[in-house]
Coordinates of C-alpha atoms and ligand atoms in Angstrom, one line a residue:
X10 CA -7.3 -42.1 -3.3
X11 CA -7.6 -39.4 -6.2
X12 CA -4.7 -36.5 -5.9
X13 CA -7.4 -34.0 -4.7
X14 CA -8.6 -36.5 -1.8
X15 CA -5.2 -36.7 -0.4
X16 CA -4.7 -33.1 -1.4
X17 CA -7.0 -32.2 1.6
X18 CA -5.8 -34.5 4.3
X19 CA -2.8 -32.5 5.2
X20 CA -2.2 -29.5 2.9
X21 CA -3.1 -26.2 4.1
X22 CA -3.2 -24.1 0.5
X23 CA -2.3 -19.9 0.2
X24 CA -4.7 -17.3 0.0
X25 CA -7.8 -20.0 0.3
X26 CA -10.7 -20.2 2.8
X27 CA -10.9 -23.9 3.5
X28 CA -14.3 -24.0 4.4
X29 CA -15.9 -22.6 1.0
X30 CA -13.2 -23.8 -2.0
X31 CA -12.2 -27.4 -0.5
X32 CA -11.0 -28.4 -3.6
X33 CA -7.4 -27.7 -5.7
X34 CA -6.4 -29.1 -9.6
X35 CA -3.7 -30.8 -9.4
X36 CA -1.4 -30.2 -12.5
X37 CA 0.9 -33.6 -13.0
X38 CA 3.2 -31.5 -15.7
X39 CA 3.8 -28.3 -18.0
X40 CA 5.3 -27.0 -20.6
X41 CA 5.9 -23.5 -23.0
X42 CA 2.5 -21.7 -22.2
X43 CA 0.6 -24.7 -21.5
X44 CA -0.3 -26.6 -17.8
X45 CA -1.9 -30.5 -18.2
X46 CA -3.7 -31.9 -15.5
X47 CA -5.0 -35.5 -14.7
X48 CA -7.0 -36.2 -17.6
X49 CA -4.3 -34.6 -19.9
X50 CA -6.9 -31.5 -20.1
X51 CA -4.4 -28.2 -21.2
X52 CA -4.8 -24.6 -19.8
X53 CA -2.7 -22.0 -21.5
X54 CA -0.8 -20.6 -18.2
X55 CA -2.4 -16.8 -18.7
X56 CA -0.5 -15.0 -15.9
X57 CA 2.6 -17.1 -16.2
X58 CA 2.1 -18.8 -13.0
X59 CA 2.2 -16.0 -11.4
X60 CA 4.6 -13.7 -13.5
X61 CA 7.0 -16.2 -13.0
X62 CA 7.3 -18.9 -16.3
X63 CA 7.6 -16.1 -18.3
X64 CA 9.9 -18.1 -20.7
X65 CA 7.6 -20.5 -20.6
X66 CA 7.8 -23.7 -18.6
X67 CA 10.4 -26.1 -18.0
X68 CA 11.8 -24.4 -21.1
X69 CA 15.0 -26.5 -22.1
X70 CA 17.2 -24.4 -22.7
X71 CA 17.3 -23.4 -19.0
X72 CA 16.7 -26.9 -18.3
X73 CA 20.2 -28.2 -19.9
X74 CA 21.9 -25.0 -18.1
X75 CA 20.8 -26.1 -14.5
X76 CA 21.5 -29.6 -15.2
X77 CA 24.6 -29.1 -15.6
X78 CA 24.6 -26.6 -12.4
X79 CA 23.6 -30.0 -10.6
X80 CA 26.2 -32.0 -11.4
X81 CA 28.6 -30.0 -10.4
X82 CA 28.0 -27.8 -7.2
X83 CA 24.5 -27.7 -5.3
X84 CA 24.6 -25.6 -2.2
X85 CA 27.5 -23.7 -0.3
X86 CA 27.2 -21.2 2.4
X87 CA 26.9 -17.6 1.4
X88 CA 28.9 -15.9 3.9
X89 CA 32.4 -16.6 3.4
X90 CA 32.4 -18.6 0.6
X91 CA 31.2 -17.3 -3.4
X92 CA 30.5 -19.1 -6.5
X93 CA 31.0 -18.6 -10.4
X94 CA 27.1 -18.8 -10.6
X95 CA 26.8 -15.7 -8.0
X96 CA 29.3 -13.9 -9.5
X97 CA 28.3 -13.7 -13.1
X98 CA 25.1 -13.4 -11.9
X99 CA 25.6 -10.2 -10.6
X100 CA 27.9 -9.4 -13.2
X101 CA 25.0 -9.6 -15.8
X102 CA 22.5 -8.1 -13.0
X103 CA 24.8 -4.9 -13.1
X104 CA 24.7 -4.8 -17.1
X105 CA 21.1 -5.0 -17.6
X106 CA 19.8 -2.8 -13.9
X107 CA 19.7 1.1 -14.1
X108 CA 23.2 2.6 -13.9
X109 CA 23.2 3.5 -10.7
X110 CA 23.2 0.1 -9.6
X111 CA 26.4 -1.4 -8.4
X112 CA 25.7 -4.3 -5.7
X113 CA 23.9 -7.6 -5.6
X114 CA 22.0 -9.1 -2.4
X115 CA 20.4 -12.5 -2.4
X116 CA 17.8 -13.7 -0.5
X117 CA 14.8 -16.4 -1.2
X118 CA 11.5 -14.2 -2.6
X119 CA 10.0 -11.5 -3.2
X120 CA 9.1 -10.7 0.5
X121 CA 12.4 -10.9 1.6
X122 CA 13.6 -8.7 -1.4
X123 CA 11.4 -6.1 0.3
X124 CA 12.5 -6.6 3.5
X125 CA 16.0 -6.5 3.0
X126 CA 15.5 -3.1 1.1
X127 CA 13.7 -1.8 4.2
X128 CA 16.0 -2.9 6.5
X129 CA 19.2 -1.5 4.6
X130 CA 17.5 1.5 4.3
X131 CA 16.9 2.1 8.0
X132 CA 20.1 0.6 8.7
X133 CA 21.4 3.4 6.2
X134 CA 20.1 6.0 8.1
X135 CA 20.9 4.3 11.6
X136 CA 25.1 3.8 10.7
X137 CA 24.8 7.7 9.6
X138 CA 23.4 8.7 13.6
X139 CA 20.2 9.4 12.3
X140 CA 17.0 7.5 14.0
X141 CA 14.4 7.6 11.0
X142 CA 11.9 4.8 11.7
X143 CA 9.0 6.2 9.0
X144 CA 8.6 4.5 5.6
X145 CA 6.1 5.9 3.1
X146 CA 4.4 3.6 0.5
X147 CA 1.6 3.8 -1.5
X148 CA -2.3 3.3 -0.9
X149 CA -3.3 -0.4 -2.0
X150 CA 0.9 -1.2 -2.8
X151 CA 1.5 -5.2 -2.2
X152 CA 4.9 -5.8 -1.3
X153 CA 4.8 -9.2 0.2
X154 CA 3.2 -11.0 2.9
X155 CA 6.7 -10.4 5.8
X156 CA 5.9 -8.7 8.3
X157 CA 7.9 -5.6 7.0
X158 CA 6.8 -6.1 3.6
X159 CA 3.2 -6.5 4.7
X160 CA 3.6 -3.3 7.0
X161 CA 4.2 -1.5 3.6
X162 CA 1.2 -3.3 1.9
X163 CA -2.0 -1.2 1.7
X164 CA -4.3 -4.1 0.8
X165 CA -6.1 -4.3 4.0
X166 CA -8.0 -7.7 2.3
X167 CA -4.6 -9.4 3.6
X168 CA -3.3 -7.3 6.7
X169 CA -6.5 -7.0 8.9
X170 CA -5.5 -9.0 11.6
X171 CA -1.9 -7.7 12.1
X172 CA -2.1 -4.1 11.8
X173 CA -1.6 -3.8 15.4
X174 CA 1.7 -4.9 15.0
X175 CA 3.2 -2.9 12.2
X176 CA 6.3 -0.9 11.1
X177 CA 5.5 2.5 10.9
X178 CA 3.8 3.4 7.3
X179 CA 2.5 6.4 6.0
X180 CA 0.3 6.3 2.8
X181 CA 0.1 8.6 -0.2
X182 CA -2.6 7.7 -3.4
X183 CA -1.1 6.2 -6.4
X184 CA -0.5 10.0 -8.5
X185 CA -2.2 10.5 -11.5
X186 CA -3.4 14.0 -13.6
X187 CA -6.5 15.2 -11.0
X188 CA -4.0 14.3 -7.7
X189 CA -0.5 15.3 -8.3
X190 CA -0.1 18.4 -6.7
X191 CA -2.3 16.8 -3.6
X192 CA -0.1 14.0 -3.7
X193 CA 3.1 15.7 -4.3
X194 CA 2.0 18.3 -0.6
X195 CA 1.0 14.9 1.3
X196 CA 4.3 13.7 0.8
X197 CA 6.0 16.8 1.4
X198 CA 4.1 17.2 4.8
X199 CA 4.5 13.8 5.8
X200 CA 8.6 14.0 5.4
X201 CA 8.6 17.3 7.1
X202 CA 6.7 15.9 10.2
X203 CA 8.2 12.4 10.7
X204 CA 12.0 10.9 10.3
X205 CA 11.0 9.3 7.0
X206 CA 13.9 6.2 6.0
X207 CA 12.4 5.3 2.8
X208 CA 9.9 5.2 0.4
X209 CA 8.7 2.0 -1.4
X210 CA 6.6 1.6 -4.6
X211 CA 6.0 -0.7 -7.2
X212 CA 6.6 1.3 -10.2
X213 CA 4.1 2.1 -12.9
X214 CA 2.0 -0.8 -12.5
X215 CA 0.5 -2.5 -8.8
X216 CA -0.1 -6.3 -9.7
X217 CA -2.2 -7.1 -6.8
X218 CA -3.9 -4.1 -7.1
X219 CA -5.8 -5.2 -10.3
X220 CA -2.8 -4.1 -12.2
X221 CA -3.3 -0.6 -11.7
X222 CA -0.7 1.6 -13.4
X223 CA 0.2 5.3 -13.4
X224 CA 2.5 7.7 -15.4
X225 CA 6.1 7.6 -15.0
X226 CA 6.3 11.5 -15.1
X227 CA 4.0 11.4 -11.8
X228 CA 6.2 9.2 -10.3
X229 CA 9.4 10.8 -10.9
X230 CA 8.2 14.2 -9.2
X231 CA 8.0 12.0 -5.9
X232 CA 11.1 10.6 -6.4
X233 CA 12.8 13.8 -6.9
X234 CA 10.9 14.9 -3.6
X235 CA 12.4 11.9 -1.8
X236 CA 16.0 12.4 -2.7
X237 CA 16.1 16.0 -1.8
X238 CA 15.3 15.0 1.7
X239 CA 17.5 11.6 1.8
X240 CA 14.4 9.5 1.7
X241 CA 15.8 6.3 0.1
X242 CA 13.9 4.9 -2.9
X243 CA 12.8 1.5 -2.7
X244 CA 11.3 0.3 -6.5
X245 CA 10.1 -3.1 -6.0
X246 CA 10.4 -4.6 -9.6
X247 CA 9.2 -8.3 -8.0
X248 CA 6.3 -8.1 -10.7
X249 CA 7.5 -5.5 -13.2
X250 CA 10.8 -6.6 -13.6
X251 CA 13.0 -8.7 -16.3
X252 CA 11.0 -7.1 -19.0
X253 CA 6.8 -7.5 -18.4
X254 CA 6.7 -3.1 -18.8
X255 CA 8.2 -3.3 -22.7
X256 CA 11.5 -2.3 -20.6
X257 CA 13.5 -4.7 -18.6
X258 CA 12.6 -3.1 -15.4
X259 CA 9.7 -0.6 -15.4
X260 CA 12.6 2.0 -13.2
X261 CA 14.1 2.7 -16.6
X262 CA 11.0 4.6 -18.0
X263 CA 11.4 6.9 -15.2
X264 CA 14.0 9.2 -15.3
X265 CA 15.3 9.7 -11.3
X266 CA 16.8 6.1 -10.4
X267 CA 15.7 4.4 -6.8
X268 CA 18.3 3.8 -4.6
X269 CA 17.4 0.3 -4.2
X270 CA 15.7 -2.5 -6.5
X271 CA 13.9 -5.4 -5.3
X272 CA 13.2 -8.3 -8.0
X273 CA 12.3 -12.1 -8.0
X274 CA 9.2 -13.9 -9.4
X275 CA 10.5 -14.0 -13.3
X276 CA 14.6 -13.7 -12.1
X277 CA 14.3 -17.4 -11.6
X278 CA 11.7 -18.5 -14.4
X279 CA 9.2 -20.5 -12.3
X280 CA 12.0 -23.1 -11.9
X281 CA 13.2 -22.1 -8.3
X282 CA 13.0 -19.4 -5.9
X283 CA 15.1 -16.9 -5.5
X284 CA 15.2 -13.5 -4.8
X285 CA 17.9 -10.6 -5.2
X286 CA 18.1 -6.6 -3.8
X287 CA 20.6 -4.2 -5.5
X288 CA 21.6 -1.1 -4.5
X289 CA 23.3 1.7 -5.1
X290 CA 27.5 2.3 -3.9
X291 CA 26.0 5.1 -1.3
X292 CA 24.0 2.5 0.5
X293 CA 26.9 -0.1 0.3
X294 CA 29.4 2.0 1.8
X295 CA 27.0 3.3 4.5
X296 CA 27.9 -0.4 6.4
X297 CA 31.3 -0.2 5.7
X298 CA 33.5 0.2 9.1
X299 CA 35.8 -1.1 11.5
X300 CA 33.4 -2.4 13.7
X301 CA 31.5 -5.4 12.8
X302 CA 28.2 -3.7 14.2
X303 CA 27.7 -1.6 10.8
X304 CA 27.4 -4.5 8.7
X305 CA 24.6 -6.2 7.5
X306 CA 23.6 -9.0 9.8
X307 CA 20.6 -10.1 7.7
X308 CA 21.5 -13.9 6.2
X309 CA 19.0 -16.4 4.3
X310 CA 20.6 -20.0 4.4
X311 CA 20.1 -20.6 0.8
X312 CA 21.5 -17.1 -0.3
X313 CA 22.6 -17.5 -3.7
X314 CA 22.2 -21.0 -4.6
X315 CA 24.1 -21.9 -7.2
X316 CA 21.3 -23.8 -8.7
X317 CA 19.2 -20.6 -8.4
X318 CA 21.6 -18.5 -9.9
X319 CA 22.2 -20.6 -12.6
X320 CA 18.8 -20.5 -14.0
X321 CA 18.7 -17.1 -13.3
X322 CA 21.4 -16.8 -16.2
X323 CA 20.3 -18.4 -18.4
X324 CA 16.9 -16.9 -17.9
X325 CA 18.6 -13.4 -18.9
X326 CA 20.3 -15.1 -21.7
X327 CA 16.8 -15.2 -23.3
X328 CA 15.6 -12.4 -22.6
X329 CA 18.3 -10.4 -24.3
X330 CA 18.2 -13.0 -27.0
X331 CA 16.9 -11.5 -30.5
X332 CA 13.7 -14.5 -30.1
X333 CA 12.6 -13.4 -27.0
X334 CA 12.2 -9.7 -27.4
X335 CA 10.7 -10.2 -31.0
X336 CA 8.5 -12.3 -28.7
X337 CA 7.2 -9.5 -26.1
X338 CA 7.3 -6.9 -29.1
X339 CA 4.9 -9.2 -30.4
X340 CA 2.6 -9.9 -27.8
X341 CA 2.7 -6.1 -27.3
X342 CA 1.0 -5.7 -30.6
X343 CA -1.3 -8.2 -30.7
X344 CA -2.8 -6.8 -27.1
X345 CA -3.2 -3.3 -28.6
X346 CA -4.9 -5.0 -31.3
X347 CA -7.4 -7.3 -29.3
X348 CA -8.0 -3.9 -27.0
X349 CA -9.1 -1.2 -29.9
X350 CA -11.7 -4.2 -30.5
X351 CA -12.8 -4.4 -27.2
X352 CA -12.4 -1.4 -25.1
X353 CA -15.9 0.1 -26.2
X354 CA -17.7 -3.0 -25.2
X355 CA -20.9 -2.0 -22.8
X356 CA -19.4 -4.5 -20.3
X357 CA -16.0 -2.7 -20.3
X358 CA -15.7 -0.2 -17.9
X359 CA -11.8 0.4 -18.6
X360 CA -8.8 -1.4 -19.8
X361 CA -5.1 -0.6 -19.2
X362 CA -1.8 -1.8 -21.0
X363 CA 1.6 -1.8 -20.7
X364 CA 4.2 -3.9 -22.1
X365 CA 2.7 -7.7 -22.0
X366 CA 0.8 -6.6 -19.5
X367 CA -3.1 -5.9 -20.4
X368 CA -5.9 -5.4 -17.9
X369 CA -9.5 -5.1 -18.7
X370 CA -12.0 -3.8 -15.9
X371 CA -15.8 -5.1 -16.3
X372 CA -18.4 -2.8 -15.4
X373 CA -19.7 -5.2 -12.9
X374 CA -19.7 -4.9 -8.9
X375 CA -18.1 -7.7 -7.3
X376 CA -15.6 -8.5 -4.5
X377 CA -12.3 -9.3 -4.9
X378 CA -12.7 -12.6 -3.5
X379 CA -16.6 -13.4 -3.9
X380 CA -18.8 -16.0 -5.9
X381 CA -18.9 -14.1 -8.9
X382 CA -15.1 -13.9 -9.0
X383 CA -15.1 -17.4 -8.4
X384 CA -17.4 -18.1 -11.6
X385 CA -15.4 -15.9 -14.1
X386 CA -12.5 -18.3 -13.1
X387 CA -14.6 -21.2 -14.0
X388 CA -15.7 -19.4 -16.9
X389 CA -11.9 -19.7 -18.2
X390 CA -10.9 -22.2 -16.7
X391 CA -13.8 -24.8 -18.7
X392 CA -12.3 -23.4 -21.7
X393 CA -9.0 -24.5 -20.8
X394 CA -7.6 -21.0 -19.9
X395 CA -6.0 -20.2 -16.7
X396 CA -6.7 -16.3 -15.7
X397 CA -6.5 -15.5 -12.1
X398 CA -9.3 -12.2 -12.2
X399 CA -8.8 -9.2 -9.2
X400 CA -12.3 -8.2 -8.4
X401 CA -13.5 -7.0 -11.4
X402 CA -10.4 -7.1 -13.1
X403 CA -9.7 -9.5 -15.9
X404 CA -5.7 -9.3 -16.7
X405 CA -3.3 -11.3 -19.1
X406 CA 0.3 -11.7 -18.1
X407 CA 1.3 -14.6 -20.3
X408 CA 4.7 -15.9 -20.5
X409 CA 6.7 -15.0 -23.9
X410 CA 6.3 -17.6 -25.7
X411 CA 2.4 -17.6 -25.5
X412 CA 1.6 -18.5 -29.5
X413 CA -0.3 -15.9 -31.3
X414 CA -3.0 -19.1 -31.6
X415 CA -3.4 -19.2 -27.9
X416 CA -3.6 -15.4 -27.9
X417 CA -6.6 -15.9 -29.5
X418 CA -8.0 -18.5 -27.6
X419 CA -7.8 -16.0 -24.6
X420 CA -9.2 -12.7 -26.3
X421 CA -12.0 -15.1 -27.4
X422 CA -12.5 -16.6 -24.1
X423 CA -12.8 -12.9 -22.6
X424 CA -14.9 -12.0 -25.4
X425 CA -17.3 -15.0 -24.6
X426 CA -17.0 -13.3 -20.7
X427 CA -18.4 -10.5 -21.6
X428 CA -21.4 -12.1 -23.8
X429 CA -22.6 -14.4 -20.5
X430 CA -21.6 -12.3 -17.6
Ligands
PLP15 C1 4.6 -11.2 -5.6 C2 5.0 -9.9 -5.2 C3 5.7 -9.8 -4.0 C4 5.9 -10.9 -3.0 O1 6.7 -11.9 -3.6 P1 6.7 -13.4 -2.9 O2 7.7 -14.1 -3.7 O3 5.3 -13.9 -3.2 O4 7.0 -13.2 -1.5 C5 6.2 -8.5 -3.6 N1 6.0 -7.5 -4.4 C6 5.3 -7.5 -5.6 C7 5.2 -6.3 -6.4 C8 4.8 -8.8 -6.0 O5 4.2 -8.9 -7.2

């Protein structure tokens, strides 16, 4: 039996009606940008596997630093015992996180990120006396597919058959020059007329929502709303962060800090999964007490695996390495470049960068999971280029050390899209 006939005997795949796409690639290796399946056929890894690989994959360097993580200490339990690995990860966490950061939770991904921050942030409120049970989060936001996390989620192509069972979430647009003030009133009102804990926002750019981004000015208006009325600040950087924005997280464009940071995806390089939430000393000592009550009774049993956090650091080792950020600098360039010589195309309706991340929208109707998505994938993926389109939207999110050749191979591939579609 061929992988892809055992493939569907007992494996149930994410995000995939059954019925319609029976069939998945199996990929038997990878490495730098590239993914090799069966027949030895390589696809340059477009969106990083998911925003993941983003130093590419199984990149040695990281490779010889888990290793070595392997041989010596695998798994220990979180509560009551620490590690080196945890501890210098959250040494070089604080470093490279917006000042007003000061402590490091672990959990497994970027779900859980989420719904710790939501939970600490009610629990915040809860340890002060106050009952605020409201959180406020942005029109077509993905924060995970958790319960809590989904709450927050505005895609209703993932939620519909939950909704009944939700958190409480109120929703404001995405701001932008016609909407602010609107915007800025909505969420005025809507902390004046419920107990509002938190609100929670991807900043500047929404992955799952096509890669939709916003100004940082707009953003920091709502922010300053929020912390006038103790609403605590939830940026999930899950997507944005460990340097994707030109930044290392997108919060440092934005001039009022949140309170608390969610990140994961590229934190652990595609290697393993892992997940962390900071958060500011306010929201820390909020569970300090006498009673054991306050605390934080939220635990994942492989909180801060030392495997994990190994790669972790040495994942942040390159990125602050001179190669690395010549690298996004580079890749930065060489997407302005491709988009002043395609934004005027008929069959471009709009395109959108920042950082490594570039987004072009055809000027086609089509939904987000429909036939015609299905054929632009085939499109790319023939030509030996994985792209993963949202509706309409065509985005590139490669990892770092994409080659400026295999640039080109993309841009031409989406340049051959736009001929045939
Ligand atoms: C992927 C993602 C999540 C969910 O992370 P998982 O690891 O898939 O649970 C949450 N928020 C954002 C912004 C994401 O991109």
């Amino acid at each position: 039996m061929t992988l892809k006939e055992r493939d569907k005997k007992h494996l149930w795949h994410p995000l995939t009606q059954h019925k319609i796409h029976p069939e998945a690639l199996p990929i038997v290796r990878a490495k730098g940008a590239l993914l090799y399946d069966e027949n030895d056929k390589a696809y340059i890894d477009g969106i990083a596997s998911w925003y993941t690989a983003m130093y590419g994959h199984c990149n040695d360097f990281i490779l010889k630093k888990v290793q070595d993580q392997m041989y010596r200490l695998d798994q220990i339990v979180f509560a009551g015992f620490t590690h080196e690995p945890a501890i210098r990860l959250s040494e070089e966490l604080i470093k490279i996180l917006p000042n007003n950061q000061e402590k490091i939770f672990f959990s497994d991904n970027g779900s859980t990120a989420n719904e710790v921050g939501i939970k600490m942030a009610l629990q915040y409120h809860f340890n002060k006396g106050e009952k605020r049970n409201t959180i406020i989060a942005f029109e077509d936001g993905f924060h995970g597919d958790t319960f809590g996390a989904m709450s927050a989620s505005g895609l209703s192509v993932y939620n519909g058959p939950f909704e009944d069972f939700f958190i409480d979430v109120q929703r404001i647009p995405t701001p932008n020059a016609q909407n602010i003030n609107k915007v800025l009133e909505q969420l005025q009102t809507i902390i004046l007329c419920n107990e509002v804990a938190a609100f929670i926002y991807e900043p500047l750019v929404q992955g799952a929502n096509a890669m939709h981004m916003f100004e940082e000015r707009y953003l920091n208006q709502l922010l300053e709303i929020c912390k006038k009325h103790s609403v605590i600040t939830i940026a999930d950087e899950v997507m944005t962060g460990f340097g994707k924005t030109g930044k290392t997280f997108a919060s440092e464009y934005v001039e009022t800090k949140p309170d608390i940071i969610s990140m994961s995806k590229a934190l652990t390089a595609g290697f393993v999964p892992m997940a962390v939430t900071s958060c500011t000393q306010d929201i820390y000592d909020a569970f300090l007490d006498d009673s054991v009550g306050k605390a934080f009774f939220h635990a994942h049993t492989y909180s801060a695996n030392p495997i994990a956090c190994s790669v972790a650091l040495a994942a942040i080792e390159l990125l602050g390495s001179k190669e690395f950020q010549d690298n996004i600098d580079r890749i930065v360039v060489s997407h302005k470049a491709f988009d002043a010589k395609i934004k005027d195309h008929s069959k471009v309706k709009t395109t959108r960068q920042k950082g490594v991340i570039y987004a072009l929208e055809l000027k086609i109707d089509m939904d987000r999971y429909g036939k015609k998505r299905y054929e632009i994938f085939d499109h790319f993926m023939q030509k030996g280029i994985f792209l993963r389109p949202l509706g309409s939207t065509v985005y590139i999110l490669a990892p770092y050390v994409t080659t400026n050749d295999q640039l080109d191979e993309i841009y031409a591939a989406i340049t051959e899209l736009l001929e045939v579609v």
